[in-house]
Amino acid sequence: MFQRPSIDPAVTGSIDVARHDRPSWQRVLQDAVRDIDELAGLLEIPAARLRAVACEPGFPLLVPRGFVARMRKGDLDDPLLLQVLPRAEEDVRAAGFSDDPLGEQDIADDGVIRKYRGRTLLIASGACPVHCRYCFRREFPYSGQLASRHGWEGAIGKLRGRGDIGEVILSGGDPLSVSNRGLQTLFDALDTIDSVRSIRIHTRFPVMIPERVDTGLLALLGRSSARIVVVVHCNHANELDDSVEAALRELAGPADLLLNQSVLLRGVNDDAATLANLSRRLFDCGVLPYYLNALDPVTGTAHFEVVDERARALLADLRAELPGYLVPKLVREIPGASSKMPL
Ligand SMILES: *Cc1c(COP(=O)(O)O)cnc(C)c1O
Ligand code: SF4
């Protein structure tokens, strides 16, 4: 069974210098919860009760303690817990669900995925600060597909060869799993490609491990001559506590734009009040909603599916409830399409 890589020391390099008053993000990640019984203890749920609904998949439990602290105690249906607990439903094989629903494994080349015009996505790292159960790349063969291999050389060569790339999107896994030093090397190389006007970072780190937004990261983003767009990933307002808000406020310094993308998930955020609260809470944190993604049909995630009709009805409720700038775009990714498709 495929094993997700952990943080690769060859890529992450030395431990980034922590601020005196905060632990380094690497330490917080090392200390993340990986054991169901321990998770049960922290949530004050009897271990046998949590085990009864759980499974032991190849894509294992990984959740930072700070995120666990935002979950309701004793609640098996907590919307944050549902995103990270490997549940028995994952073993269900559902029609239409596969390991590579977006057909990405064939187009990735040296960690570079170019599906849309003018934008190119780099798989910067296979590691994540959390293992989200619904992840569309949970079965992605990262080991052969990391742009960070050999000091980004192959990936940068591919980008340089084309004059038409205005935006480079750093994805993964989570690109902020790469150390500040590794990111600096990449940003320096991107700075030498004239066509690249903006660098976009798709990351769940500020929400999962806000310590990642450290002085080194803020400085390197601030030094880049490209526009910086950060797209965080948050599915429920309860994910955004004061520590996350503070990290997002700091990111707003060097970043030109802060956006959020969510995945529409049954039992987590599939009602209008929850989605409206999420939009409002994001706005409090200086972040605008960007995409609300329909679930990608990856193996083991069928229990999260929300049917299209319901998704459209939710969006209509949001439009009636919120100012237009707080309504996300409801989209789905279709293999072979020239952009994400409105639902
Ligand atoms: C989502 C995505 C993008 C970015 O699309 P936008 O609509 O600009 O946000 C680019 N490349 C790939 C492969 C993507 O999946
Ligand atoms: S952080 Fe992103 S890439 Fe990583 S498991 Fe979650 S959804 Fe997938």
mmCIF file with all atom_site columns, C-alpha atoms in Angstrom, residues 30-211:
data_model
loop_
_atom_site.group_PDB
_atom_site.id
_atom_site.type_symbol
_atom_site.label_atom_id
_atom_site.label_alt_id
_atom_site.label_comp_id
_atom_site.label_asym_id
_atom_site.label_entity_id
_atom_site.label_seq_id
_atom_site.pdbx_PDB_ins_code
_atom_site.Cartn_x
_atom_site.Cartn_y
_atom_site.Cartn_z
_atom_site.occupancy
_atom_site.B_iso_or_equiv
_atom_site.pdbx_formal_charge
_atom_site.auth_seq_id
_atom_site.auth_comp_id
_atom_site.auth_asym_id
_atom_site.auth_atom_id
_atom_site.pdbx_PDB_model_num
ATOM 1   C CA . GLN A 1 30  ? 6.726   15.996 15.052  1.00 0.00 ? 30  GLN A CA 1
ATOM 2   C CA . ASP A 1 31  ? 4.504   16.139 18.091  1.00 0.00 ? 31  ASP A CA 1
ATOM 3   C CA . ALA A 1 32  ? 1.276   15.642 16.067  1.00 0.00 ? 32  ALA A CA 1
ATOM 4   C CA . VAL A 1 33  ? -1.178  12.901 17.073  1.00 0.00 ? 33  VAL A CA 1
ATOM 5   C CA . ARG A 1 34  ? -0.793  9.650  15.117  1.00 0.00 ? 34  ARG A CA 1
ATOM 6   C CA . ASP A 1 35  ? -2.524  7.209  17.449  1.00 0.00 ? 35  ASP A CA 1
ATOM 7   C CA . ILE A 1 36  ? -6.277  6.650  17.721  1.00 0.00 ? 36  ILE A CA 1
ATOM 8   C CA . ASP A 1 37  ? -6.181  5.834  21.434  1.00 0.00 ? 37  ASP A CA 1
ATOM 9   C CA . GLU A 1 38  ? -4.292  9.017  22.158  1.00 0.00 ? 38  GLU A CA 1
ATOM 10  C CA . LEU A 1 39  ? -6.792  11.002 20.103  1.00 0.00 ? 39  LEU A CA 1
ATOM 11  C CA . ALA A 1 40  ? -9.613  9.390  22.077  1.00 0.00 ? 40  ALA A CA 1
ATOM 12  C CA . GLY A 1 41  ? -7.966  10.440 25.336  1.00 0.00 ? 41  GLY A CA 1
ATOM 13  C CA . LEU A 1 42  ? -7.556  14.051 24.223  1.00 0.00 ? 42  LEU A CA 1
ATOM 14  C CA . LEU A 1 43  ? -11.213 14.185 23.143  1.00 0.00 ? 43  LEU A CA 1
ATOM 15  C CA . GLU A 1 44  ? -12.474 12.454 26.293  1.00 0.00 ? 44  GLU A CA 1
ATOM 16  C CA . ILE A 1 45  ? -14.052 9.703  24.207  1.00 0.00 ? 45  ILE A CA 1
ATOM 17  C CA . PRO A 1 46  ? -13.660 6.087  25.419  1.00 0.00 ? 46  PRO A CA 1
ATOM 18  C CA . ALA A 1 47  ? -10.962 4.507  23.211  1.00 0.00 ? 47  ALA A CA 1
ATOM 19  C CA . ALA A 1 48  ? -13.190 1.519  22.417  1.00 0.00 ? 48  ALA A CA 1
ATOM 20  C CA . ARG A 1 49  ? -15.916 3.854  21.140  1.00 0.00 ? 49  ARG A CA 1
ATOM 21  C CA . LEU A 1 50  ? -13.562 5.695  18.818  1.00 0.00 ? 50  LEU A CA 1
ATOM 22  C CA . ARG A 1 51  ? -11.960 2.441  17.644  1.00 0.00 ? 51  ARG A CA 1
ATOM 23  C CA . ALA A 1 52  ? -15.397 1.032  16.852  1.00 0.00 ? 52  ALA A CA 1
ATOM 24  C CA . VAL A 1 53  ? -15.930 3.668  14.132  1.00 0.00 ? 53  VAL A CA 1
ATOM 25  C CA . ALA A 1 54  ? -12.302 3.833  12.951  1.00 0.00 ? 54  ALA A CA 1
ATOM 26  C CA . CYS A 1 55  ? -10.161 1.862  10.510  1.00 0.00 ? 55  CYS A CA 1
ATOM 27  C CA . GLU A 1 56  ? -6.418  1.520  9.919   1.00 0.00 ? 56  GLU A CA 1
ATOM 28  C CA . PRO A 1 57  ? -5.764  2.652  6.375   1.00 0.00 ? 57  PRO A CA 1
ATOM 29  C CA . GLY A 1 58  ? -2.540  3.015  4.398   1.00 0.00 ? 58  GLY A CA 1
ATOM 30  C CA . PHE A 1 59  ? -3.023  6.778  4.619   1.00 0.00 ? 59  PHE A CA 1
ATOM 31  C CA . PRO A 1 60  ? -2.660  7.010  8.385   1.00 0.00 ? 60  PRO A CA 1
ATOM 32  C CA . LEU A 1 61  ? -4.030  9.319  11.062  1.00 0.00 ? 61  LEU A CA 1
ATOM 33  C CA . LEU A 1 62  ? -2.042  12.548 11.390  1.00 0.00 ? 62  LEU A CA 1
ATOM 34  C CA . VAL A 1 63  ? -3.413  15.607 13.185  1.00 0.00 ? 63  VAL A CA 1
ATOM 35  C CA . PRO A 1 64  ? -1.639  18.431 15.033  1.00 0.00 ? 64  PRO A CA 1
ATOM 36  C CA . ARG A 1 65  ? -2.526  18.920 18.700  1.00 0.00 ? 65  ARG A CA 1
ATOM 37  C CA . GLY A 1 66  ? -3.617  22.520 18.166  1.00 0.00 ? 66  GLY A CA 1
ATOM 38  C CA . PHE A 1 67  ? -6.286  21.334 15.743  1.00 0.00 ? 67  PHE A CA 1
ATOM 39  C CA . VAL A 1 68  ? -7.470  18.625 18.144  1.00 0.00 ? 68  VAL A CA 1
ATOM 40  C CA . ALA A 1 69  ? -7.836  21.331 20.793  1.00 0.00 ? 69  ALA A CA 1
ATOM 41  C CA . ARG A 1 70  ? -10.413 23.071 18.559  1.00 0.00 ? 70  ARG A CA 1
ATOM 42  C CA . MET A 1 71  ? -12.646 19.961 18.461  1.00 0.00 ? 71  MET A CA 1
ATOM 43  C CA . ARG A 1 72  ? -15.623 19.536 20.777  1.00 0.00 ? 72  ARG A CA 1
ATOM 44  C CA . LYS A 1 73  ? -14.926 17.040 23.540  1.00 0.00 ? 73  LYS A CA 1
ATOM 45  C CA . GLY A 1 74  ? -16.875 13.795 23.552  1.00 0.00 ? 74  GLY A CA 1
ATOM 46  C CA . ASP A 1 75  ? -18.441 14.376 20.115  1.00 0.00 ? 75  ASP A CA 1
ATOM 47  C CA . LEU A 1 76  ? -17.875 11.680 17.490  1.00 0.00 ? 76  LEU A CA 1
ATOM 48  C CA . ASP A 1 77  ? -19.619 13.887 14.914  1.00 0.00 ? 77  ASP A CA 1
ATOM 49  C CA . ASP A 1 78  ? -17.462 16.952 15.485  1.00 0.00 ? 78  ASP A CA 1
ATOM 50  C CA . PRO A 1 79  ? -16.876 18.567 12.063  1.00 0.00 ? 79  PRO A CA 1
ATOM 51  C CA . LEU A 1 80  ? -13.136 18.865 12.635  1.00 0.00 ? 80  LEU A CA 1
ATOM 52  C CA . LEU A 1 81  ? -12.796 15.285 13.865  1.00 0.00 ? 81  LEU A CA 1
ATOM 53  C CA . LEU A 1 82  ? -14.687 13.986 10.798  1.00 0.00 ? 82  LEU A CA 1
ATOM 54  C CA . GLN A 1 83  ? -12.046 15.545 8.539   1.00 0.00 ? 83  GLN A CA 1
ATOM 55  C CA . VAL A 1 84  ? -9.152  13.650 10.114  1.00 0.00 ? 84  VAL A CA 1
ATOM 56  C CA . LEU A 1 85  ? -10.408 10.409 11.681  1.00 0.00 ? 85  LEU A CA 1
ATOM 57  C CA . PRO A 1 86  ? -9.931  7.348  9.447   1.00 0.00 ? 86  PRO A CA 1
ATOM 58  C CA . ARG A 1 87  ? -13.405 5.868  9.579   1.00 0.00 ? 87  ARG A CA 1
ATOM 59  C CA . ALA A 1 88  ? -14.580 2.387  8.698   1.00 0.00 ? 88  ALA A CA 1
ATOM 60  C CA . GLU A 1 89  ? -16.555 3.868  5.762   1.00 0.00 ? 89  GLU A CA 1
ATOM 61  C CA . GLU A 1 90  ? -13.217 4.379  3.966   1.00 0.00 ? 90  GLU A CA 1
ATOM 62  C CA . ASP A 1 91  ? -13.083 0.660  3.237   1.00 0.00 ? 91  ASP A CA 1
ATOM 63  C CA . VAL A 1 92  ? -16.286 0.871  1.209   1.00 0.00 ? 92  VAL A CA 1
ATOM 64  C CA . ARG A 1 93  ? -15.628 0.589  -2.528  1.00 0.00 ? 93  ARG A CA 1
ATOM 65  C CA . ALA A 1 94  ? -18.053 2.869  -4.354  1.00 0.00 ? 94  ALA A CA 1
ATOM 66  C CA . ALA A 1 95  ? -18.759 2.991  -8.075  1.00 0.00 ? 95  ALA A CA 1
ATOM 67  C CA . GLY A 1 96  ? -17.192 6.005  -9.766  1.00 0.00 ? 96  GLY A CA 1
ATOM 68  C CA . PHE A 1 97  ? -14.503 6.442  -7.109  1.00 0.00 ? 97  PHE A CA 1
ATOM 69  C CA . SER A 1 98  ? -10.881 5.708  -8.069  1.00 0.00 ? 98  SER A CA 1
ATOM 70  C CA . ASP A 1 99  ? -7.271  6.300  -6.990  1.00 0.00 ? 99  ASP A CA 1
ATOM 71  C CA . ASP A 1 100 ? -6.581  9.024  -9.571  1.00 0.00 ? 100 ASP A CA 1
ATOM 72  C CA . PRO A 1 101 ? -9.961  10.649 -10.349 1.00 0.00 ? 101 PRO A CA 1
ATOM 73  C CA . LEU A 1 102 ? -8.376  13.696 -11.998 1.00 0.00 ? 102 LEU A CA 1
ATOM 74  C CA . GLY A 1 103 ? -6.005  11.737 -14.218 1.00 0.00 ? 103 GLY A CA 1
ATOM 75  C CA . GLU A 1 104 ? -3.068  13.696 -12.797 1.00 0.00 ? 104 GLU A CA 1
ATOM 76  C CA . GLN A 1 105 ? -0.668  10.827 -12.351 1.00 0.00 ? 105 GLN A CA 1
ATOM 77  C CA . ASP A 1 106 ? -0.080  10.640 -16.092 1.00 0.00 ? 106 ASP A CA 1
ATOM 78  C CA . ILE A 1 107 ? 0.472   14.339 -16.697 1.00 0.00 ? 107 ILE A CA 1
ATOM 79  C CA . ALA A 1 108 ? 2.791   15.111 -13.786 1.00 0.00 ? 108 ALA A CA 1
ATOM 80  C CA . ASP A 1 109 ? 6.309   15.547 -15.116 1.00 0.00 ? 109 ASP A CA 1
ATOM 81  C CA . ASP A 1 110 ? 9.229   16.330 -12.785 1.00 0.00 ? 110 ASP A CA 1
ATOM 82  C CA . GLY A 1 111 ? 6.593   17.467 -10.288 1.00 0.00 ? 111 GLY A CA 1
ATOM 83  C CA . VAL A 1 112 ? 5.112   19.910 -12.796 1.00 0.00 ? 112 VAL A CA 1
ATOM 84  C CA . ILE A 1 113 ? 1.399   19.650 -13.656 1.00 0.00 ? 113 ILE A CA 1
ATOM 85  C CA . ARG A 1 114 ? 0.255   21.968 -16.407 1.00 0.00 ? 114 ARG A CA 1
ATOM 86  C CA . LYS A 1 115 ? -3.441  21.602 -17.064 1.00 0.00 ? 115 LYS A CA 1
ATOM 87  C CA . TYR A 1 116 ? -4.579  25.195 -17.487 1.00 0.00 ? 116 TYR A CA 1
ATOM 88  C CA . ARG A 1 117 ? -3.268  27.928 -19.737 1.00 0.00 ? 117 ARG A CA 1
ATOM 89  C CA . GLY A 1 118 ? -0.828  30.409 -18.227 1.00 0.00 ? 118 GLY A CA 1
ATOM 90  C CA . ARG A 1 119 ? -0.702  28.658 -14.863 1.00 0.00 ? 119 ARG A CA 1
ATOM 91  C CA . THR A 1 120 ? 1.498   25.797 -13.844 1.00 0.00 ? 120 THR A CA 1
ATOM 92  C CA . LEU A 1 121 ? 1.269   23.768 -10.696 1.00 0.00 ? 121 LEU A CA 1
ATOM 93  C CA . LEU A 1 122 ? 4.366   22.467 -8.919  1.00 0.00 ? 122 LEU A CA 1
ATOM 94  C CA . ILE A 1 123 ? 4.156   19.516 -6.560  1.00 0.00 ? 123 ILE A CA 1
ATOM 95  C CA . ALA A 1 124 ? 6.566   21.104 -4.095  1.00 0.00 ? 124 ALA A CA 1
ATOM 96  C CA . SER A 1 125 ? 6.330   18.451 -1.396  1.00 0.00 ? 125 SER A CA 1
ATOM 97  C CA . GLY A 1 126 ? 4.435   15.257 -0.699  1.00 0.00 ? 126 GLY A CA 1
ATOM 98  C CA . ALA A 1 127 ? 4.179   15.954 3.013   1.00 0.00 ? 127 ALA A CA 1
ATOM 99  C CA . CYS A 1 128 ? 1.301   17.641 4.840   1.00 0.00 ? 128 CYS A CA 1
ATOM 100 C CA . PRO A 1 129 ? 0.643   19.078 8.293   1.00 0.00 ? 129 PRO A CA 1
ATOM 101 C CA . VAL A 1 130 ? -2.439  16.847 8.533   1.00 0.00 ? 130 VAL A CA 1
ATOM 102 C CA . HIS A 1 131 ? -3.966  13.944 6.677   1.00 0.00 ? 131 HIS A CA 1
ATOM 103 C CA . CYS A 1 132 ? -7.379  15.027 5.429   1.00 0.00 ? 132 CYS A CA 1
ATOM 104 C CA . ARG A 1 133 ? -9.514  11.967 4.826   1.00 0.00 ? 133 ARG A CA 1
ATOM 105 C CA . TYR A 1 134 ? -11.138 13.375 1.677   1.00 0.00 ? 134 TYR A CA 1
ATOM 106 C CA . CYS A 1 135 ? -7.834  14.408 0.064   1.00 0.00 ? 135 CYS A CA 1
ATOM 107 C CA . PHE A 1 136 ? -7.923  14.038 -3.725  1.00 0.00 ? 136 PHE A CA 1
ATOM 108 C CA . ARG A 1 137 ? -4.209  13.344 -3.821  1.00 0.00 ? 137 ARG A CA 1
ATOM 109 C CA . ARG A 1 138 ? -4.251  10.768 -1.017  1.00 0.00 ? 138 ARG A CA 1
ATOM 110 C CA . GLU A 1 139 ? -3.173  8.067  -3.446  1.00 0.00 ? 139 GLU A CA 1
ATOM 111 C CA . PHE A 1 140 ? -0.738  10.230 -5.429  1.00 0.00 ? 140 PHE A CA 1
ATOM 112 C CA . PRO A 1 141 ? 2.661   8.586  -6.081  1.00 0.00 ? 141 PRO A CA 1
ATOM 113 C CA . TYR A 1 142 ? 4.692   11.448 -4.678  1.00 0.00 ? 142 TYR A CA 1
ATOM 114 C CA . SER A 1 143 ? 8.064   9.752  -4.542  1.00 0.00 ? 143 SER A CA 1
ATOM 115 C CA . GLY A 1 144 ? 8.663   10.030 -8.296  1.00 0.00 ? 144 GLY A CA 1
ATOM 116 C CA . GLN A 1 145 ? 6.892   13.360 -8.620  1.00 0.00 ? 145 GLN A CA 1
ATOM 117 C CA . LEU A 1 146 ? 8.468   16.009 -6.478  1.00 0.00 ? 146 LEU A CA 1
ATOM 118 C CA . ALA A 1 147 ? 9.509   19.295 -8.043  1.00 0.00 ? 147 ALA A CA 1
ATOM 119 C CA . SER A 1 148 ? 11.911  19.767 -5.112  1.00 0.00 ? 148 SER A CA 1
ATOM 120 C CA . ARG A 1 149 ? 14.136  16.896 -6.225  1.00 0.00 ? 149 ARG A CA 1
ATOM 121 C CA . HIS A 1 150 ? 17.680  17.938 -7.153  1.00 0.00 ? 150 HIS A CA 1
ATOM 122 C CA . GLY A 1 151 ? 17.224  21.509 -5.933  1.00 0.00 ? 151 GLY A CA 1
ATOM 123 C CA . TRP A 1 152 ? 14.159  22.129 -8.141  1.00 0.00 ? 152 TRP A CA 1
ATOM 124 C CA . GLU A 1 153 ? 16.352  21.834 -11.245 1.00 0.00 ? 153 GLU A CA 1
ATOM 125 C CA . GLY A 1 154 ? 14.098  19.726 -13.467 1.00 0.00 ? 154 GLY A CA 1
ATOM 126 C CA . ALA A 1 155 ? 10.984  21.721 -12.592 1.00 0.00 ? 155 ALA A CA 1
ATOM 127 C CA . ILE A 1 156 ? 12.627  25.112 -13.126 1.00 0.00 ? 156 ILE A CA 1
ATOM 128 C CA . GLY A 1 157 ? 14.034  23.905 -16.449 1.00 0.00 ? 157 GLY A CA 1
ATOM 129 C CA . LYS A 1 158 ? 10.510  22.987 -17.562 1.00 0.00 ? 158 LYS A CA 1
ATOM 130 C CA . LEU A 1 159 ? 9.149   26.396 -16.581 1.00 0.00 ? 159 LEU A CA 1
ATOM 131 C CA . ARG A 1 160 ? 12.000  28.283 -18.199 1.00 0.00 ? 160 ARG A CA 1
ATOM 132 C CA . GLY A 1 161 ? 11.427  26.421 -21.436 1.00 0.00 ? 161 GLY A CA 1
ATOM 133 C CA . ARG A 1 162 ? 8.001   28.023 -21.835 1.00 0.00 ? 162 ARG A CA 1
ATOM 134 C CA . GLY A 1 163 ? 7.592   31.760 -22.072 1.00 0.00 ? 163 GLY A CA 1
ATOM 135 C CA . ASP A 1 164 ? 3.897   31.787 -21.270 1.00 0.00 ? 164 ASP A CA 1
ATOM 136 C CA . ILE A 1 165 ? 3.709   30.998 -17.581 1.00 0.00 ? 165 ILE A CA 1
ATOM 137 C CA . GLY A 1 166 ? 2.372   33.982 -15.667 1.00 0.00 ? 166 GLY A CA 1
ATOM 138 C CA . GLU A 1 167 ? 1.585   32.176 -12.446 1.00 0.00 ? 167 GLU A CA 1
ATOM 139 C CA . VAL A 1 168 ? 3.313   29.361 -10.643 1.00 0.00 ? 168 VAL A CA 1
ATOM 140 C CA . ILE A 1 169 ? 1.105   27.529 -8.171  1.00 0.00 ? 169 ILE A CA 1
ATOM 141 C CA . LEU A 1 170 ? 2.888   25.720 -5.358  1.00 0.00 ? 170 LEU A CA 1
ATOM 142 C CA . SER A 1 171 ? 0.926   22.704 -4.264  1.00 0.00 ? 171 SER A CA 1
ATOM 143 C CA . GLY A 1 172 ? 1.532   19.244 -2.894  1.00 0.00 ? 172 GLY A CA 1
ATOM 144 C CA . GLY A 1 173 ? 1.053   17.758 -0.372  1.00 0.00 ? 173 GLY A CA 1
ATOM 145 C CA . ASP A 1 174 ? 1.653   21.085 1.271   1.00 0.00 ? 174 ASP A CA 1
ATOM 146 C CA . PRO A 1 175 ? 4.353   23.345 -0.178  1.00 0.00 ? 175 PRO A CA 1
ATOM 147 C CA . LEU A 1 176 ? 5.003   24.925 3.214   1.00 0.00 ? 176 LEU A CA 1
ATOM 148 C CA . SER A 1 177 ? 6.361   21.520 4.317   1.00 0.00 ? 177 SER A CA 1
ATOM 149 C CA . VAL A 1 178 ? 9.492   22.743 2.541   1.00 0.00 ? 178 VAL A CA 1
ATOM 150 C CA . SER A 1 179 ? 11.852  24.675 4.818   1.00 0.00 ? 179 SER A CA 1
ATOM 151 C CA . ASN A 1 180 ? 12.328  28.397 4.411   1.00 0.00 ? 180 ASN A CA 1
ATOM 152 C CA . ARG A 1 181 ? 15.755  27.712 3.003   1.00 0.00 ? 181 ARG A CA 1
ATOM 153 C CA . GLY A 1 182 ? 14.343  25.339 0.376   1.00 0.00 ? 182 GLY A CA 1
ATOM 154 C CA . LEU A 1 183 ? 11.607  27.823 -0.484  1.00 0.00 ? 183 LEU A CA 1
ATOM 155 C CA . GLN A 1 184 ? 14.153  30.616 -0.818  1.00 0.00 ? 184 GLN A CA 1
ATOM 156 C CA . THR A 1 185 ? 16.056  28.589 -3.421  1.00 0.00 ? 185 THR A CA 1
ATOM 157 C CA . LEU A 1 186 ? 12.830  28.095 -5.358  1.00 0.00 ? 186 LEU A CA 1
ATOM 158 C CA . PHE A 1 187 ? 11.746  31.737 -5.098  1.00 0.00 ? 187 PHE A CA 1
ATOM 159 C CA . ASP A 1 188 ? 15.199  32.911 -6.236  1.00 0.00 ? 188 ASP A CA 1
ATOM 160 C CA . ALA A 1 189 ? 14.964  30.655 -9.284  1.00 0.00 ? 189 ALA A CA 1
ATOM 161 C CA . LEU A 1 190 ? 11.402  31.800 -10.079 1.00 0.00 ? 190 LEU A CA 1
ATOM 162 C CA . ASP A 1 191 ? 12.558  35.410 -9.837  1.00 0.00 ? 191 ASP A CA 1
ATOM 163 C CA . THR A 1 192 ? 14.824  34.788 -12.837 1.00 0.00 ? 192 THR A CA 1
ATOM 164 C CA . ILE A 1 193 ? 11.900  33.739 -15.075 1.00 0.00 ? 193 ILE A CA 1
ATOM 165 C CA . ASP A 1 194 ? 10.539  36.961 -16.563 1.00 0.00 ? 194 ASP A CA 1
ATOM 166 C CA . SER A 1 195 ? 7.052   35.748 -17.410 1.00 0.00 ? 195 SER A CA 1
ATOM 167 C CA . VAL A 1 196 ? 6.264   34.709 -13.820 1.00 0.00 ? 196 VAL A CA 1
ATOM 168 C CA . ARG A 1 197 ? 4.298   37.591 -12.318 1.00 0.00 ? 197 ARG A CA 1
ATOM 169 C CA . SER A 1 198 ? 2.745   35.792 -9.419  1.00 0.00 ? 198 SER A CA 1
ATOM 170 C CA . ILE A 1 199 ? 3.415   32.893 -7.122  1.00 0.00 ? 199 ILE A CA 1
ATOM 171 C CA . ARG A 1 200 ? 0.450   31.216 -5.542  1.00 0.00 ? 200 ARG A CA 1
ATOM 172 C CA . ILE A 1 201 ? 0.782   29.000 -2.475  1.00 0.00 ? 201 ILE A CA 1
ATOM 173 C CA . HIS A 1 202 ? -1.953  26.469 -1.729  1.00 0.00 ? 202 HIS A CA 1
ATOM 174 C CA . THR A 1 203 ? -1.499  25.501 1.895   1.00 0.00 ? 203 THR A CA 1
ATOM 175 C CA . ARG A 1 204 ? -3.275  24.135 4.942   1.00 0.00 ? 204 ARG A CA 1
ATOM 176 C CA . PHE A 1 205 ? -0.369  25.001 7.274   1.00 0.00 ? 205 PHE A CA 1
ATOM 177 C CA . PRO A 1 206 ? -1.603  28.382 8.600   1.00 0.00 ? 206 PRO A CA 1
ATOM 178 C CA . VAL A 1 207 ? -4.803  26.664 9.756   1.00 0.00 ? 207 VAL A CA 1
ATOM 179 C CA . MET A 1 208 ? -3.233  23.427 10.994  1.00 0.00 ? 208 MET A CA 1
ATOM 180 C CA . ILE A 1 209 ? 0.096   24.667 12.385  1.00 0.00 ? 209 ILE A CA 1
ATOM 181 C CA . PRO A 1 210 ? 0.012   28.476 12.590  1.00 0.00 ? 210 PRO A CA 1
ATOM 182 C CA . GLU A 1 211 ? 3.588   28.375 13.913  1.00 0.00 ? 211 GLU A CA 1
#
